[in-house]
Short mmCIF file of C-alpha atoms in Angstrom, two decimals:
data_model
loop_
_atom_site.label_atom_id
_atom_site.label_comp_id
_atom_site.label_asym_id
_atom_site.label_seq_id
_atom_site.Cartn_x
_atom_site.Cartn_y
_atom_site.Cartn_z
CA MET L 1 -21.11 0.19 -76.43
CA GLU L 2 -23.56 -2.53 -77.35
CA ASP L 3 -23.53 -4.22 -80.74
CA SER L 4 -27.19 -3.32 -81.28
CA GLN L 5 -26.38 0.39 -81.00
CA LEU L 6 -23.81 0.06 -83.76
CA ARG L 7 -26.16 -1.67 -86.10
CA TRP L 8 -28.65 1.20 -86.41
CA ALA L 9 -26.59 4.38 -86.08
CA PRO L 10 -25.42 6.35 -89.16
CA PRO L 11 -22.36 4.66 -90.73
CA ASP L 12 -19.86 7.41 -89.89
CA GLU L 13 -21.05 7.46 -86.29
CA VAL L 14 -20.88 3.68 -86.08
CA VAL L 15 -17.27 3.63 -87.22
CA ARG L 16 -16.28 6.47 -84.90
CA LEU L 17 -17.93 4.94 -81.84
CA ALA L 18 -16.69 1.45 -82.62
CA ARG L 19 -13.11 2.64 -83.07
CA GLU L 20 -13.31 4.60 -79.81
CA SER L 21 -14.49 1.41 -78.12
CA GLY L 22 -11.55 -0.54 -79.54
CA PHE L 23 -13.50 -2.68 -82.00
CA THR L 24 -11.54 -4.26 -84.81
CA THR L 25 -12.53 -3.84 -88.45
CA VAL L 26 -13.61 -7.48 -88.55
CA ARG L 27 -15.89 -7.04 -85.55
CA ILE L 28 -17.47 -3.92 -87.02
CA VAL L 29 -18.06 -5.66 -90.36
CA ARG L 30 -19.68 -8.64 -88.68
CA ILE L 31 -21.88 -6.52 -86.44
CA VAL L 32 -23.26 -4.33 -89.22
CA SER L 33 -23.71 -7.19 -91.70
CA GLY L 34 -24.70 -10.04 -89.41
CA GLY L 35 -27.93 -11.74 -90.38
CA LEU L 36 -28.19 -9.93 -93.70
CA SER L 37 -28.56 -11.57 -97.08
CA TYR L 38 -25.68 -11.22 -99.52
CA GLN L 39 -27.47 -8.43 -101.41
CA GLU L 40 -28.29 -6.52 -98.23
CA ALA L 41 -24.72 -6.89 -96.97
CA LEU L 42 -23.40 -5.62 -100.30
CA LYS L 43 -25.46 -2.45 -99.86
CA VAL L 44 -24.08 -2.02 -96.35
CA ALA L 45 -20.56 -2.63 -97.69
CA HIS L 46 -20.90 0.32 -100.06
CA ASP L 47 -21.59 2.59 -97.06
CA PHE L 48 -19.11 1.16 -94.59
CA ALA L 49 -16.09 -0.04 -96.59
CA PRO L 50 -14.77 3.46 -97.42
CA LEU L 51 -15.21 4.55 -93.79
CA LEU L 52 -13.28 1.50 -92.62
CA GLY L 53 -10.50 2.04 -95.15
CA ILE L 54 -11.15 -1.22 -96.97
CA THR L 55 -12.59 -2.23 -100.32
CA ILE L 56 -16.08 -3.59 -100.80
CA LYS L 57 -14.56 -6.96 -101.67
CA GLU L 58 -12.53 -6.93 -98.45
CA PHE L 59 -15.70 -6.07 -96.50
CA MET L 60 -17.53 -9.01 -98.04
CA ASP L 61 -14.57 -11.33 -97.41
CA LEU L 62 -14.33 -10.27 -93.75
CA ARG L 63 -18.04 -10.81 -93.39
CA ARG L 64 -17.83 -14.50 -94.15
CA ASN L 65 -14.33 -15.59 -93.10
CA GLU L 66 -13.82 -16.80 -89.56
#
């Protein structure tokens, strides 16, 4: 699965496909929020964090920590 496919699919499908492909939570977070402003990433976090089993704060922390 290519990263670009994950970025534009519906959130539940993204998480399912990414997990099936062995992607870590960190990798998923960085793919779907890469290149976004803080405000845009926060909107994405509201959609993806519950599906990933993490909080919005954890999503935002994973987004920026290396």
